C-alpha cells in the first residue's frame, strides 16, 4: 500500500512540476508519512527528483549553451555546493533536522508563493547593472555556491531559489533561465546523491516508487496542462503547501 501511495504522490508531483512546480510539497511529505525517516526522506526525494532535472536540462541544452559562457565553472560550483549541502545534512542530528523540517517547508512555501514577485523585482533592480566587474562576478559565483549548498541540503524549493539567483545575476530570457535552473538543480542533486548513496541514506524501494510516478506524471502532464490553467494549479499548490507546513508545525 505504501508503494502505491508513493507512486501516486510521484504522479501528482510530476504533473505539478511540469505545469507550475512545487511537486516536492507532495512527494517529500508522502515519504515522511510512509515512515521514511526525515533525513532519508529528504535524500530519497532528491534522488527521485533528479531524473526530471536531467531530462529537462537535456531538452534545453541549446538554451543552456547560449546562456552561459562559463559552463564548466557553473557545473563545478554546482557540484561543490551540492556536495557541501549533502555533507552538512548527513552531519545534522536527526532530531535537529526533524525540528527544522517545518521551517524549511515554510521557507520553500513562501518562495513558491512570492518567487514570481521577487524575480520581477530583482529583474528591475538588475536591469541597469549587469555585474560586469570582477567583484560582481565573484559575488555571483559565491551566491551560486550558496544556492547549491541549499539544494544539496534540502531539495524542495531549489528551482525557485535558482530562478531568483539568475534574476539577480541579470538573466532575462525565461527559456535560458529555465535551462540553467535545471542544469543547476541536476548538478547539485547528483553531487548530493553521491554522498547519500555512499552513506546509505536513500530508501531505494520508496525512491523508485516516487521516481516512476514522477516520470509517468511528467509524461502525461502535457495533456493535462492544455486543459487546466496554470494559475489554478499554482493556487492549489500554494494552499496545499501551507496546509502541509501547518501540519508539520502542529506535529512538532
mmCIF file with all atom_site columns, N, CA and C in Angstrom, residues 49-116:
data_model
loop_
_atom_site.group_PDB
_atom_site.id
_atom_site.type_symbol
_atom_site.label_atom_id
_atom_site.label_alt_id
_atom_site.label_comp_id
_atom_site.label_asym_id
_atom_site.label_entity_id
_atom_site.label_seq_id
_atom_site.pdbx_PDB_ins_code
_atom_site.Cartn_x
_atom_site.Cartn_y
_atom_site.Cartn_z
_atom_site.occupancy
_atom_site.B_iso_or_equiv
_atom_site.pdbx_formal_charge
_atom_site.auth_seq_id
_atom_site.auth_comp_id
_atom_site.auth_asym_id
_atom_site.auth_atom_id
_atom_site.pdbx_PDB_model_num
ATOM 1   N N  . UNK A 1 49  ? 13.716 13.203 -7.633  1.00 0.00 ? 49  UNK A N  1
ATOM 2   C CA . UNK A 1 49  ? 13.503 14.422 -8.422  1.00 0.00 ? 49  UNK A CA 1
ATOM 3   C C  . UNK A 1 49  ? 14.546 14.602 -9.515  1.00 0.00 ? 49  UNK A C  1
ATOM 4   N N  . UNK A 1 50  ? 15.694 13.949 -9.350  1.00 0.00 ? 50  UNK A N  1
ATOM 5   C CA . UNK A 1 50  ? 16.841 14.246 -10.210 1.00 0.00 ? 50  UNK A CA 1
ATOM 6   C C  . UNK A 1 50  ? 16.611 13.871 -11.671 1.00 0.00 ? 50  UNK A C  1
ATOM 7   N N  . UNK A 1 51  ? 15.864 12.795 -11.923 1.00 0.00 ? 51  UNK A N  1
ATOM 8   C CA . UNK A 1 51  ? 15.628 12.370 -13.307 1.00 0.00 ? 51  UNK A CA 1
ATOM 9   C C  . UNK A 1 51  ? 14.931 13.463 -14.104 1.00 0.00 ? 51  UNK A C  1
ATOM 10  N N  . UNK A 1 52  ? 13.985 14.143 -13.456 1.00 0.00 ? 52  UNK A N  1
ATOM 11  C CA . UNK A 1 52  ? 13.286 15.238 -14.121 1.00 0.00 ? 52  UNK A CA 1
ATOM 12  C C  . UNK A 1 52  ? 14.208 16.399 -14.432 1.00 0.00 ? 52  UNK A C  1
ATOM 13  N N  . UNK A 1 53  ? 15.140 16.679 -13.512 1.00 0.00 ? 53  UNK A N  1
ATOM 14  C CA . UNK A 1 53  ? 16.108 17.755 -13.747 1.00 0.00 ? 53  UNK A CA 1
ATOM 15  C C  . UNK A 1 53  ? 16.988 17.429 -14.958 1.00 0.00 ? 53  UNK A C  1
ATOM 16  N N  . UNK A 1 54  ? 17.468 16.186 -15.002 1.00 0.00 ? 54  UNK A N  1
ATOM 17  C CA . UNK A 1 54  ? 18.389 15.791 -16.072 1.00 0.00 ? 54  UNK A CA 1
ATOM 18  C C  . UNK A 1 54  ? 17.702 15.834 -17.434 1.00 0.00 ? 54  UNK A C  1
ATOM 19  N N  . UNK A 1 55  ? 16.506 15.246 -17.516 1.00 0.00 ? 55  UNK A N  1
ATOM 20  C CA . UNK A 1 55  ? 15.793 15.217 -18.797 1.00 0.00 ? 55  UNK A CA 1
ATOM 21  C C  . UNK A 1 55  ? 15.427 16.622 -19.250 1.00 0.00 ? 55  UNK A C  1
ATOM 22  N N  . UNK A 1 56  ? 15.038 17.471 -18.294 1.00 0.00 ? 56  UNK A N  1
ATOM 23  C CA . UNK A 1 56  ? 14.691 18.850 -18.633 1.00 0.00 ? 56  UNK A CA 1
ATOM 24  C C  . UNK A 1 56  ? 15.896 19.639 -19.106 1.00 0.00 ? 56  UNK A C  1
ATOM 25  N N  . UNK A 1 57  ? 17.032 19.446 -18.438 1.00 0.00 ? 57  UNK A N  1
ATOM 26  C CA . UNK A 1 57  ? 18.256 20.147 -18.835 1.00 0.00 ? 57  UNK A CA 1
ATOM 27  C C  . UNK A 1 57  ? 18.706 19.704 -20.220 1.00 0.00 ? 57  UNK A C  1
ATOM 28  N N  . UNK A 1 58  ? 18.560 18.416 -20.505 1.00 0.00 ? 58  UNK A N  1
ATOM 29  C CA . UNK A 1 58  ? 18.940 17.919 -21.834 1.00 0.00 ? 58  UNK A CA 1
ATOM 30  C C  . UNK A 1 58  ? 18.042 18.525 -22.911 1.00 0.00 ? 58  UNK A C  1
ATOM 31  N N  . UNK A 1 59  ? 16.752 18.632 -22.610 1.00 0.00 ? 59  UNK A N  1
ATOM 32  C CA . UNK A 1 59  ? 15.810 19.199 -23.580 1.00 0.00 ? 59  UNK A CA 1
ATOM 33  C C  . UNK A 1 59  ? 16.130 20.662 -23.885 1.00 0.00 ? 59  UNK A C  1
ATOM 34  N N  . UNK A 1 60  ? 16.694 21.369 -22.894 1.00 0.00 ? 60  UNK A N  1
ATOM 35  C CA . UNK A 1 60  ? 17.005 22.792 -23.064 1.00 0.00 ? 60  UNK A CA 1
ATOM 36  C C  . UNK A 1 60  ? 18.519 23.023 -23.186 1.00 0.00 ? 60  UNK A C  1
ATOM 37  N N  . UNK A 1 61  ? 19.231 22.024 -23.688 1.00 0.00 ? 61  UNK A N  1
ATOM 38  C CA . UNK A 1 61  ? 20.695 22.117 -23.750 1.00 0.00 ? 61  UNK A CA 1
ATOM 39  C C  . UNK A 1 61  ? 21.176 23.263 -24.630 1.00 0.00 ? 61  UNK A C  1
ATOM 40  N N  . UNK A 1 62  ? 20.444 23.574 -25.690 1.00 0.00 ? 62  UNK A N  1
ATOM 41  C CA . UNK A 1 62  ? 20.861 24.664 -26.575 1.00 0.00 ? 62  UNK A CA 1
ATOM 42  C C  . UNK A 1 62  ? 20.704 26.019 -25.880 1.00 0.00 ? 62  UNK A C  1
ATOM 43  N N  . UNK A 1 63  ? 19.620 26.161 -25.104 1.00 0.00 ? 63  UNK A N  1
ATOM 44  C CA . UNK A 1 63  ? 19.424 27.396 -24.342 1.00 0.00 ? 63  UNK A CA 1
ATOM 45  C C  . UNK A 1 63  ? 20.508 27.548 -23.279 1.00 0.00 ? 63  UNK A C  1
ATOM 46  N N  . UNK A 1 64  ? 20.891 26.436 -22.678 1.00 0.00 ? 64  UNK A N  1
ATOM 47  C CA . UNK A 1 64  ? 21.944 26.470 -21.660 1.00 0.00 ? 64  UNK A CA 1
ATOM 48  C C  . UNK A 1 64  ? 23.270 26.924 -22.268 1.00 0.00 ? 64  UNK A C  1
ATOM 49  N N  . UNK A 1 65  ? 23.608 26.361 -23.414 1.00 0.00 ? 65  UNK A N  1
ATOM 50  C CA . UNK A 1 65  ? 24.873 26.702 -24.073 1.00 0.00 ? 65  UNK A CA 1
ATOM 51  C C  . UNK A 1 65  ? 24.912 28.155 -24.514 1.00 0.00 ? 65  UNK A C  1
ATOM 52  N N  . UNK A 1 66  ? 23.768 28.684 -24.932 1.00 0.00 ? 66  UNK A N  1
ATOM 53  C CA . UNK A 1 66  ? 23.725 30.080 -25.375 1.00 0.00 ? 66  UNK A CA 1
ATOM 54  C C  . UNK A 1 66  ? 23.643 31.054 -24.207 1.00 0.00 ? 66  UNK A C  1
ATOM 55  N N  . UNK A 1 67  ? 23.276 30.546 -23.029 1.00 0.00 ? 67  UNK A N  1
ATOM 56  C CA . UNK A 1 67  ? 23.044 31.431 -21.896 1.00 0.00 ? 67  UNK A CA 1
ATOM 57  C C  . UNK A 1 67  ? 24.238 31.651 -20.998 1.00 0.00 ? 67  UNK A C  1
ATOM 58  N N  . UNK A 1 68  ? 25.244 30.810 -21.093 1.00 0.00 ? 68  UNK A N  1
ATOM 59  C CA . UNK A 1 68  ? 26.412 30.987 -20.230 1.00 0.00 ? 68  UNK A CA 1
ATOM 60  C C  . UNK A 1 68  ? 27.692 30.664 -20.989 1.00 0.00 ? 68  UNK A C  1
ATOM 61  N N  . UNK A 1 69  ? 28.698 31.498 -20.790 1.00 0.00 ? 69  UNK A N  1
ATOM 62  C CA . UNK A 1 69  ? 29.994 31.304 -21.431 1.00 0.00 ? 69  UNK A CA 1
ATOM 63  C C  . UNK A 1 69  ? 30.964 30.563 -20.511 1.00 0.00 ? 69  UNK A C  1
ATOM 64  N N  . UNK A 1 70  ? 30.539 30.297 -19.280 1.00 0.00 ? 70  UNK A N  1
ATOM 65  C CA . UNK A 1 70  ? 31.414 29.649 -18.302 1.00 0.00 ? 70  UNK A CA 1
ATOM 66  C C  . UNK A 1 70  ? 30.738 28.392 -17.768 1.00 0.00 ? 70  UNK A C  1
ATOM 67  N N  . UNK A 1 71  ? 30.391 27.506 -18.676 1.00 0.00 ? 71  UNK A N  1
ATOM 68  C CA . UNK A 1 71  ? 29.629 26.312 -18.325 1.00 0.00 ? 71  UNK A CA 1
ATOM 69  C C  . UNK A 1 71  ? 30.381 25.424 -17.341 1.00 0.00 ? 71  UNK A C  1
ATOM 70  N N  . UNK A 1 72  ? 31.689 25.253 -17.553 1.00 0.00 ? 72  UNK A N  1
ATOM 71  C CA . UNK A 1 72  ? 32.480 24.401 -16.666 1.00 0.00 ? 72  UNK A CA 1
ATOM 72  C C  . UNK A 1 72  ? 32.515 24.972 -15.254 1.00 0.00 ? 72  UNK A C  1
ATOM 73  N N  . UNK A 1 73  ? 32.622 26.304 -15.152 1.00 0.00 ? 73  UNK A N  1
ATOM 74  C CA . UNK A 1 73  ? 32.641 26.941 -13.836 1.00 0.00 ? 73  UNK A CA 1
ATOM 75  C C  . UNK A 1 73  ? 31.306 26.747 -13.128 1.00 0.00 ? 73  UNK A C  1
ATOM 76  N N  . UNK A 1 74  ? 30.213 26.935 -13.863 1.00 0.00 ? 74  UNK A N  1
ATOM 77  C CA . UNK A 1 74  ? 28.879 26.769 -13.286 1.00 0.00 ? 74  UNK A CA 1
ATOM 78  C C  . UNK A 1 74  ? 28.688 25.343 -12.778 1.00 0.00 ? 74  UNK A C  1
ATOM 79  N N  . UNK A 1 75  ? 29.030 24.368 -13.616 1.00 0.00 ? 75  UNK A N  1
ATOM 80  C CA . UNK A 1 75  ? 28.890 22.964 -13.225 1.00 0.00 ? 75  UNK A CA 1
ATOM 81  C C  . UNK A 1 75  ? 29.763 22.655 -12.013 1.00 0.00 ? 75  UNK A C  1
ATOM 82  N N  . UNK A 1 76  ? 30.990 23.155 -12.015 1.00 0.00 ? 76  UNK A N  1
ATOM 83  C CA . UNK A 1 76  ? 31.898 22.923 -10.895 1.00 0.00 ? 76  UNK A CA 1
ATOM 84  C C  . UNK A 1 76  ? 31.364 23.479 -9.587  1.00 0.00 ? 76  UNK A C  1
ATOM 85  N N  . UNK A 1 77  ? 30.865 24.712 -9.620  1.00 0.00 ? 77  UNK A N  1
ATOM 86  C CA . UNK A 1 77  ? 30.303 25.328 -8.416  1.00 0.00 ? 77  UNK A CA 1
ATOM 87  C C  . UNK A 1 77  ? 29.079 24.562 -7.927  1.00 0.00 ? 77  UNK A C  1
ATOM 88  N N  . UNK A 1 78  ? 28.259 24.092 -8.869  1.00 0.00 ? 78  UNK A N  1
ATOM 89  C CA . UNK A 1 78  ? 27.053 23.350 -8.503  1.00 0.00 ? 78  UNK A CA 1
ATOM 90  C C  . UNK A 1 78  ? 27.408 22.030 -7.825  1.00 0.00 ? 78  UNK A C  1
ATOM 91  N N  . UNK A 1 79  ? 28.394 21.343 -8.372  1.00 0.00 ? 79  UNK A N  1
ATOM 92  C CA . UNK A 1 79  ? 28.818 20.066 -7.802  1.00 0.00 ? 79  UNK A CA 1
ATOM 93  C C  . UNK A 1 79  ? 29.405 20.266 -6.406  1.00 0.00 ? 79  UNK A C  1
ATOM 94  N N  . UNK A 1 80  ? 30.247 21.277 -6.259  1.00 0.00 ? 80  UNK A N  1
ATOM 95  C CA . UNK A 1 80  ? 30.847 21.561 -4.947  1.00 0.00 ? 80  UNK A CA 1
ATOM 96  C C  . UNK A 1 80  ? 29.768 21.948 -3.942  1.00 0.00 ? 80  UNK A C  1
ATOM 97  N N  . UNK A 1 81  ? 28.872 22.857 -4.344  1.00 0.00 ? 81  UNK A N  1
ATOM 98  C CA . UNK A 1 81  ? 27.813 23.301 -3.442  1.00 0.00 ? 81  UNK A CA 1
ATOM 99  C C  . UNK A 1 81  ? 26.880 22.175 -3.048  1.00 0.00 ? 81  UNK A C  1
ATOM 100 N N  . UNK A 1 82  ? 26.468 21.360 -4.020  1.00 0.00 ? 82  UNK A N  1
ATOM 101 C CA . UNK A 1 82  ? 25.591 20.233 -3.715  1.00 0.00 ? 82  UNK A CA 1
ATOM 102 C C  . UNK A 1 82  ? 26.246 19.245 -2.775  1.00 0.00 ? 82  UNK A C  1
ATOM 103 N N  . UNK A 1 83  ? 27.546 19.005 -2.976  1.00 0.00 ? 83  UNK A N  1
ATOM 104 C CA . UNK A 1 83  ? 28.279 18.104 -2.096  1.00 0.00 ? 83  UNK A CA 1
ATOM 105 C C  . UNK A 1 83  ? 28.376 18.640 -0.674  1.00 0.00 ? 83  UNK A C  1
ATOM 106 N N  . UNK A 1 84  ? 28.638 19.945 -0.554  1.00 0.00 ? 84  UNK A N  1
ATOM 107 C CA . UNK A 1 84  ? 28.714 20.564 0.780   1.00 0.00 ? 84  UNK A CA 1
ATOM 108 C C  . UNK A 1 84  ? 27.365 20.469 1.481   1.00 0.00 ? 84  UNK A C  1
ATOM 109 N N  . UNK A 1 85  ? 26.291 20.762 0.746   1.00 0.00 ? 85  UNK A N  1
ATOM 110 C CA . UNK A 1 85  ? 24.955 20.689 1.333   1.00 0.00 ? 85  UNK A CA 1
ATOM 111 C C  . UNK A 1 85  ? 24.626 19.293 1.827   1.00 0.00 ? 85  UNK A C  1
ATOM 112 N N  . UNK A 1 86  ? 24.953 18.280 1.028   1.00 0.00 ? 86  UNK A N  1
ATOM 113 C CA . UNK A 1 86  ? 24.701 16.896 1.430   1.00 0.00 ? 86  UNK A CA 1
ATOM 114 C C  . UNK A 1 86  ? 25.536 16.518 2.649   1.00 0.00 ? 86  UNK A C  1
ATOM 115 N N  . UNK A 1 87  ? 26.793 16.956 2.664   1.00 0.00 ? 87  UNK A N  1
ATOM 116 C CA . UNK A 1 87  ? 27.676 16.686 3.804   1.00 0.00 ? 87  UNK A CA 1
ATOM 117 C C  . UNK A 1 87  ? 27.097 17.287 5.081   1.00 0.00 ? 87  UNK A C  1
ATOM 118 N N  . UNK A 1 88  ? 26.612 18.529 4.985   1.00 0.00 ? 88  UNK A N  1
ATOM 119 C CA . UNK A 1 88  ? 26.015 19.184 6.151   1.00 0.00 ? 88  UNK A CA 1
ATOM 120 C C  . UNK A 1 88  ? 24.760 18.449 6.610   1.00 0.00 ? 88  UNK A C  1
ATOM 121 N N  . UNK A 1 89  ? 23.943 18.003 5.645   1.00 0.00 ? 89  UNK A N  1
ATOM 122 C CA . UNK A 1 89  ? 22.723 17.274 6.000   1.00 0.00 ? 89  UNK A CA 1
ATOM 123 C C  . UNK A 1 89  ? 23.055 15.991 6.747   1.00 0.00 ? 89  UNK A C  1
ATOM 124 N N  . UNK A 1 90  ? 24.019 15.247 6.238   1.00 0.00 ? 90  UNK A N  1
ATOM 125 C CA . UNK A 1 90  ? 24.366 13.960 6.835   1.00 0.00 ? 90  UNK A CA 1
ATOM 126 C C  . UNK A 1 90  ? 25.022 14.115 8.202   1.00 0.00 ? 90  UNK A C  1
ATOM 127 N N  . UNK A 1 91  ? 25.511 15.313 8.505   1.00 0.00 ? 91  UNK A N  1
ATOM 128 C CA . UNK A 1 91  ? 26.109 15.569 9.816   1.00 0.00 ? 91  UNK A CA 1
ATOM 129 C C  . UNK A 1 91  ? 25.185 16.392 10.709  1.00 0.00 ? 91  UNK A C  1
ATOM 130 N N  . UNK A 1 92  ? 23.927 16.506 10.297  1.00 0.00 ? 92  UNK A N  1
ATOM 131 C CA . UNK A 1 92  ? 22.911 17.148 11.133  1.00 0.00 ? 92  UNK A CA 1
ATOM 132 C C  . UNK A 1 92  ? 22.201 16.070 11.939  1.00 0.00 ? 92  UNK A C  1
ATOM 133 N N  . UNK A 1 93  ? 22.114 16.205 13.263  1.00 0.00 ? 93  UNK A N  1
ATOM 134 C CA . UNK A 1 93  ? 21.394 15.209 14.061  1.00 0.00 ? 93  UNK A CA 1
ATOM 135 C C  . UNK A 1 93  ? 19.952 15.056 13.573  1.00 0.00 ? 93  UNK A C  1
ATOM 136 N N  . UNK A 1 94  ? 19.471 13.822 13.564  1.00 0.00 ? 94  UNK A N  1
ATOM 137 C CA . UNK A 1 94  ? 18.119 13.541 13.057  1.00 0.00 ? 94  UNK A CA 1
ATOM 138 C C  . UNK A 1 94  ? 17.065 14.378 13.772  1.00 0.00 ? 94  UNK A C  1
ATOM 139 N N  . UNK A 1 95  ? 17.208 14.505 15.097  1.00 0.00 ? 95  UNK A N  1
ATOM 140 C CA . UNK A 1 95  ? 16.220 15.265 15.866  1.00 0.00 ? 95  UNK A CA 1
ATOM 141 C C  . UNK A 1 95  ? 16.217 16.737 15.463  1.00 0.00 ? 95  UNK A C  1
ATOM 142 N N  . UNK A 1 96  ? 17.409 17.296 15.240  1.00 0.00 ? 96  UNK A N  1
ATOM 143 C CA . UNK A 1 96  ? 17.507 18.703 14.845  1.00 0.00 ? 96  UNK A CA 1
ATOM 144 C C  . UNK A 1 96  ? 16.900 18.915 13.461  1.00 0.00 ? 96  UNK A C  1
ATOM 145 N N  . UNK A 1 97  ? 17.178 17.993 12.532  1.00 0.00 ? 97  UNK A N  1
ATOM 146 C CA . UNK A 1 97  ? 16.607 18.132 11.191  1.00 0.00 ? 97  UNK A CA 1
ATOM 147 C C  . UNK A 1 97  ? 15.091 17.993 11.240  1.00 0.00 ? 97  UNK A C  1
ATOM 148 N N  . UNK A 1 98  ? 14.600 17.079 12.070  1.00 0.00 ? 98  UNK A N  1
ATOM 149 C CA . UNK A 1 98  ? 13.150 16.904 12.215  1.00 0.00 ? 98  UNK A CA 1
ATOM 150 C C  . UNK A 1 98  ? 12.500 18.199 12.680  1.00 0.00 ? 98  UNK A C  1
ATOM 151 N N  . UNK A 1 99  ? 13.142 18.883 13.635  1.00 0.00 ? 99  UNK A N  1
ATOM 152 C CA . UNK A 1 99  ? 12.610 20.152 14.126  1.00 0.00 ? 99  UNK A CA 1
ATOM 153 C C  . UNK A 1 99  ? 12.682 21.245 13.066  1.00 0.00 ? 99  UNK A C  1
ATOM 154 N N  . UNK A 1 100 ? 13.653 21.142 12.170  1.00 0.00 ? 100 UNK A N  1
ATOM 155 C CA . UNK A 1 100 ? 13.820 22.187 11.154  1.00 0.00 ? 100 UNK A CA 1
ATOM 156 C C  . UNK A 1 100 ? 12.927 21.975 9.935   1.00 0.00 ? 100 UNK A C  1
ATOM 157 N N  . UNK A 1 101 ? 12.355 20.772 9.776   1.00 0.00 ? 101 UNK A N  1
ATOM 158 C CA . UNK A 1 101 ? 11.533 20.467 8.599   1.00 0.00 ? 101 UNK A CA 1
ATOM 159 C C  . UNK A 1 101 ? 10.397 21.470 8.398   1.00 0.00 ? 101 UNK A C  1
ATOM 160 N N  . UNK A 1 102 ? 9.604  21.802 9.439   1.00 0.00 ? 102 UNK A N  1
ATOM 161 C CA . UNK A 1 102 ? 8.528  22.781 9.217   1.00 0.00 ? 102 UNK A CA 1
ATOM 162 C C  . UNK A 1 102 ? 9.048  24.129 8.733   1.00 0.00 ? 102 UNK A C  1
ATOM 163 N N  . UNK A 1 103 ? 10.186 24.563 9.271   1.00 0.00 ? 103 UNK A N  1
ATOM 164 C CA . UNK A 1 103 ? 10.746 25.860 8.866   1.00 0.00 ? 103 UNK A CA 1
ATOM 165 C C  . UNK A 1 103 ? 11.280 25.808 7.439   1.00 0.00 ? 103 UNK A C  1
ATOM 166 N N  . UNK A 1 104 ? 11.882 24.688 7.058   1.00 0.00 ? 104 UNK A N  1
ATOM 167 C CA . UNK A 1 104 ? 12.353 24.534 5.680   1.00 0.00 ? 104 UNK A CA 1
ATOM 168 C C  . UNK A 1 104 ? 11.179 24.512 4.703   1.00 0.00 ? 104 UNK A C  1
ATOM 169 N N  . UNK A 1 105 ? 10.103 23.818 5.097   1.00 0.00 ? 105 UNK A N  1
ATOM 170 C CA . UNK A 1 105 ? 8.906  23.784 4.255   1.00 0.00 ? 105 UNK A CA 1
ATOM 171 C C  . UNK A 1 105 ? 8.274  25.166 4.151   1.00 0.00 ? 105 UNK A C  1
ATOM 172 N N  . UNK A 1 106 ? 8.272  25.906 5.268   1.00 0.00 ? 106 UNK A N  1
ATOM 173 C CA . UNK A 1 106 ? 7.714  27.260 5.250   1.00 0.00 ? 106 UNK A CA 1
ATOM 174 C C  . UNK A 1 106 ? 8.523  28.160 4.329   1.00 0.00 ? 106 UNK A C  1
ATOM 175 N N  . UNK A 1 107 ? 9.840  28.052 4.416   1.00 0.00 ? 107 UNK A N  1
ATOM 176 C CA . UNK A 1 107 ? 10.711 28.845 3.541   1.00 0.00 ? 107 UNK A CA 1
ATOM 177 C C  . UNK A 1 107 ? 10.427 28.531 2.073   1.00 0.00 ? 107 UNK A C  1
ATOM 178 N N  . UNK A 1 108 ? 10.326 27.229 1.762   1.00 0.00 ? 108 UNK A N  1
ATOM 179 C CA . UNK A 1 108 ? 10.049 26.820 0.381   1.00 0.00 ? 108 UNK A CA 1
ATOM 180 C C  . UNK A 1 108 ? 8.664  27.281 -0.062  1.00 0.00 ? 108 UNK A C  1
ATOM 181 N N  . UNK A 1 109 ? 7.682  27.210 0.845   1.00 0.00 ? 109 UNK A N  1
ATOM 182 C CA . UNK A 1 109 ? 6.319  27.631 0.505   1.00 0.00 ? 109 UNK A CA 1
ATOM 183 C C  . UNK A 1 109 ? 6.258  29.130 0.222   1.00 0.00 ? 109 UNK A C  1
ATOM 184 N N  . UNK A 1 110 ? 6.949  29.916 1.041   1.00 0.00 ? 110 UNK A N  1
ATOM 185 C CA . UNK A 1 110 ? 6.985  31.366 0.826   1.00 0.00 ? 110 UNK A CA 1
ATOM 186 C C  . UNK A 1 110 ? 7.682  31.703 -0.488  1.00 0.00 ? 110 UNK A C  1
ATOM 187 N N  . UNK A 1 111 ? 8.762  30.987 -0.781  1.00 0.00 ? 111 UNK A N  1
ATOM 188 C CA . UNK A 1 111 ? 9.462  31.215 -2.047  1.00 0.00 ? 111 UNK A CA 1
ATOM 189 C C  . UNK A 1 111 ? 8.578  30.865 -3.234  1.00 0.00 ? 111 UNK A C  1
ATOM 190 N N  . UNK A 1 112 ? 7.850  29.752 -3.117  1.00 0.00 ? 112 UNK A N  1
ATOM 191 C CA . UNK A 1 112 ? 6.967  29.347 -4.213  1.00 0.00 ? 112 UNK A CA 1
ATOM 192 C C  . UNK A 1 112 ? 5.854  30.368 -4.410  1.00 0.00 ? 112 UNK A C  1
ATOM 193 N N  . UNK A 1 113 ? 5.336  30.904 -3.302  1.00 0.00 ? 113 UNK A N  1
ATOM 194 C CA . UNK A 1 113 ? 4.224  31.853 -3.374  1.00 0.00 ? 113 UNK A CA 1
ATOM 195 C C  . UNK A 1 113 ? 4.665  33.199 -3.920  1.00 0.00 ? 113 UNK A C  1
ATOM 196 N N  . UNK A 1 114 ? 5.781  33.700 -3.422  1.00 0.00 ? 114 UNK A N  1
ATOM 197 C CA . UNK A 1 114 ? 6.207  35.056 -3.774  1.00 0.00 ? 114 UNK A CA 1
ATOM 198 C C  . UNK A 1 114 ? 7.414  35.084 -4.711  1.00 0.00 ? 114 UNK A C  1
ATOM 199 N N  . UNK A 1 115 ? 7.826  33.904 -5.201  1.00 0.00 ? 115 UNK A N  1
ATOM 200 C CA . UNK A 1 115 ? 9.002  33.846 -6.062  1.00 0.00 ? 115 UNK A CA 1
ATOM 201 C C  . UNK A 1 115 ? 8.853  34.660 -7.331  1.00 0.00 ? 115 UNK A C  1
ATOM 202 N N  . UNK A 1 116 ? 7.656  34.621 -7.933  1.00 0.00 ? 116 UNK A N  1
ATOM 203 C CA . UNK A 1 116 ? 7.423  35.393 -9.156  1.00 0.00 ? 116 UNK A CA 1
ATOM 204 C C  . UNK A 1 116 ? 7.572  36.879 -8.928  1.00 0.00 ? 116 UNK A C  1
#
